[in-house]
């Protein structure tokens, strides 16, 4: 099944790069919320 | 080619993979959007909500009165002030000091009024790394609650002239 | 340089008509851009050597002056002069059309030149150490503001020439069907430029009058709001122009063709509609806007533009991969990438530009532009890291890559120092990555931007950062020095080639090699 899928998608390498990009994006985004939650409370 | 006109009919449906990525991207953008209002309900850190104007002269006077009332000493020529719990706290940015030095209590909420009497300054509390733009003529009102005791420093991170890099203030938080 | 408006030659590689007037105007704008990147680059080196804790070269007065000059020469003069050359290319050359009103285009150039020289003279004579943002009430000499106004009017006129040329091409039917994608992208950039330069006029004209004493009070918060409509939106012009150039470089280096024109074009339209109002993210920690306003602007408006960037992030590598696979590089997941023309300067320039812009610049930009997260990053050195990833790693590197094709194709000169040209994108990109990681690391730990001394040696109240900050600062400064070397290689190769390179015969077909 996985190989068939590769044939469908004209750019599997790009797919991998995009997934890495997206994971990096999500991680850095939520890491920043974590850092923010550690500072003094501001209301 | 992107440097020549496309064939006459180019308004074609996207491939399945492109559609998947665009859908993922839209969902992600919605999550990015939702986090901000959500944090106002579940998070403890939200920037100023009370836009207020104040003339630099007036702010200078109010800060002066605040210092006079609660002053407990002096350090390097800068007054040290210990406001009562929950008081309004005034912090003045000027070339190139933050005035006064503050002594606060851990876990108590203070209503900070921060403004400048000359140029723009950048309130940057270290080592927590919390940053706010301080604009002359505008009062940056922040309800701050120190969550840990210790000595904190305020540096300036908005260029304010040739002494900008010497501008350091101090907040001491006691248990 | 007066050439007959109708005189043209046909490019032996692309088959495009290159009009002599267009060629001359592109030449003068591009060469001027390179002069400004040289000035900005020398300033960058001085700033990096001052930020390097072990050297700490300049005095504070000189440091802030050099930093002001660095920002203006790079961010405004280098990029916009180059973009004007790009606009003339995208309209006249790509559409096979004569350029609209070449005399007015020369006037636009002269306005921009006078404006930029005026600004530089004011900065270097100590009359305008106010940084790129020149926040009121920090005041510069009136001629500084006048210089910016003249420059903006000139750039706006150049946008008018671009639109005029599109109209002429349409009327003369020099192309069939829709605009080429690159021209379409550049049109989006030019539309954004009109809004941006209008904001520049709205804010700099009263500021100019204020510096003359005609206006007594200018609200600093209002200045910030409108200034960033100019200051950040001008970076959106860069983004849009850069994405267009990615498509162009993809076509020139590997013959990449957009997989779906509809999607690429729609993404450019999203830029036009949504990117400008996102500029308000500069004001997230200001005491002036309500949270609802901030969330609305950064949320709704900004993320629609983010969506557009994410679409291009897929479309461009996908176009490259599809083109390479068609050539037979189909082994495994990445043969298309490993067998790519890494020795052609345009290819690594495009790939590094895409990676640095997307992975570092894009992600950090979205994060730092979030209402609450801005508290952690506002005015720290991490911000400087962000925009060096977008504007330098992204835009400047893409422009550099394009230069190596403009010289043989448009200016008809053979590149001198091809090995240097091939190595240049690598040196520059590695330097920049170190610079950006160093700035970001130090900034996340709290290190401020625009700061002469992060050891606070002269402060009344002593303070020192965690030593890690100094480590990151050193990495950033060393990266900055390496990037300055890469920049010098670029200036060297392009200046030598343009002035001393062998003239190519009219029918000689030659890319870089």
Coordinates of N, CA and C in Angstrom, one line a residue, chain A residues 6 9-14 16-18 20-22 24-25 28-29 32-33 35-36 39 42, chain C residues 313-314 317-318 321-322 325 333-334 336 358-359 363-364 366-368 370 372-373 375-376 444:
Chain A
X6 N 3.2 6.1 -3.0 CA 4.3 6.9 -3.5 C 4.1 7.2 -5.0
X9 N 1.7 10.2 -5.5 CA 2.1 11.5 -5.1 C 3.4 11.9 -6.0
X10 N 3.3 12.9 -6.7 CA 4.4 13.3 -7.6 C 5.6 13.7 -6.9
X11 N 5.5 14.1 -5.6 CA 6.7 14.6 -4.9 C 6.8 14.1 -3.5
X12 N 7.1 12.8 -3.3 CA 7.2 12.2 -2.0 C 8.3 12.9 -1.1
X13 N 9.4 13.2 -1.7 CA 10.5 13.9 -0.9 C 10.0 15.2 -0.3
X14 N 9.3 16.0 -1.1 CA 8.8 17.2 -0.6 C 7.8 17.0 0.5
X16 N 8.0 14.6 2.8 CA 8.8 14.4 4.0 C 9.3 15.7 4.5
X17 N 9.8 16.6 3.6 CA 10.4 17.9 4.1 C 9.3 18.7 4.8
X18 N 8.1 18.7 4.1 CA 7.0 19.4 4.7 C 6.6 18.9 6.1
X20 N 8.6 17.4 8.2 CA 9.6 17.9 9.2 C 9.3 19.3 9.6
X21 N 9.1 20.1 8.6 CA 8.8 21.5 8.8 C 7.6 21.7 9.8
X22 N 6.6 21.0 9.5 CA 5.4 21.2 10.3 C 5.6 20.7 11.8
X24 N 8.5 20.8 13.3 CA 9.3 21.8 13.9 C 8.5 23.0 14.3
X25 N 7.5 23.4 13.5 CA 6.7 24.5 13.7 C 5.8 24.3 15.0
X28 N 8.1 24.3 18.2 CA 8.6 25.6 18.7 C 7.4 26.5 19.2
X29 N 6.3 26.4 18.5 CA 5.1 27.1 18.9 C 4.7 26.8 20.4
X32 N 7.2 27.8 23.1 CA 7.1 29.2 23.5 C 5.9 29.4 24.5
X33 N 4.8 28.7 24.4 CA 3.7 28.8 25.4 C 4.2 28.3 26.7
X35 N 7.3 28.4 27.8 CA 8.2 29.4 28.4 C 7.4 30.6 28.9
X36 N 6.3 30.9 28.2 CA 5.5 32.0 28.7 C 4.8 31.7 30.0
X39 N 6.7 32.7 33.4 CA 7.0 34.0 33.9 C 5.9 34.5 34.9
X42 N 0.5 38.1 34.7 CA 0.1 39.4 34.3 C -1.4 39.3 34.0
Chain C
X313 N 5.4 27.1 0.4 CA 6.4 26.2 1.0 C 6.2 24.8 0.4
X314 N 5.0 24.4 0.1 CA 4.8 23.1 -0.6 C 5.1 23.3 -2.1
X317 N 9.2 23.6 -3.5 CA 10.0 22.3 -3.6 C 9.3 21.3 -4.4
X318 N 8.0 21.2 -4.4 CA 7.3 20.3 -5.2 C 7.5 20.5 -6.7
X321 N 11.0 19.2 -7.4 CA 11.0 17.7 -7.3 C 10.4 17.1 -8.6
X322 N 9.3 17.6 -9.0 CA 8.6 17.1 -10.2 C 9.5 17.3 -11.4
X325 N 12.4 14.8 -11.2 CA 12.0 13.4 -11.4 C 11.7 13.2 -12.9
X333 N 13.7 8.7 -2.1 CA 13.0 9.9 -1.8 C 13.7 11.1 -2.2
X334 N 15.0 11.1 -2.2 CA 15.7 12.3 -2.3 C 16.8 12.4 -3.5
X336 N 16.3 13.3 -6.4 CA 16.0 14.6 -7.1 C 16.8 15.8 -6.4
X358 N 11.8 29.8 5.6 CA 10.7 29.0 6.0 C 10.9 28.4 7.4
X359 N 12.0 27.6 7.6 CA 12.2 26.9 8.8 C 12.5 27.9 10.0
X363 N 8.7 30.4 11.0 CA 8.2 29.8 12.3 C 8.3 30.8 13.4
X364 N 9.5 31.5 13.5 CA 9.7 32.4 14.5 C 8.8 33.6 14.4
X366 N 5.7 33.7 13.1 CA 4.4 33.4 13.6 C 4.3 33.3 15.1
X367 N 5.4 32.7 15.7 CA 5.4 32.6 17.2 C 5.5 34.0 17.8
X368 N 6.4 34.8 17.4 CA 6.7 36.1 18.1 C 5.5 37.0 17.8
X370 N 2.4 36.4 18.0 CA 1.2 35.9 18.8 C 1.0 36.9 20.0
X372 N 0.1 37.0 23.2 CA 0.8 36.8 24.5 C 2.3 36.4 24.3
X373 N 2.6 35.7 23.3 CA 4.0 35.2 23.2 C 5.0 36.4 22.9
X375 N 5.3 38.9 24.6 CA 5.8 39.3 25.9 C 7.2 38.7 26.0
X376 N 7.4 37.5 25.5 CA 8.7 36.8 25.7 C 9.8 37.3 24.6
X444 N 16.3 34.7 23.3 CA 15.3 33.9 24.1 C 15.7 34.0 25.5

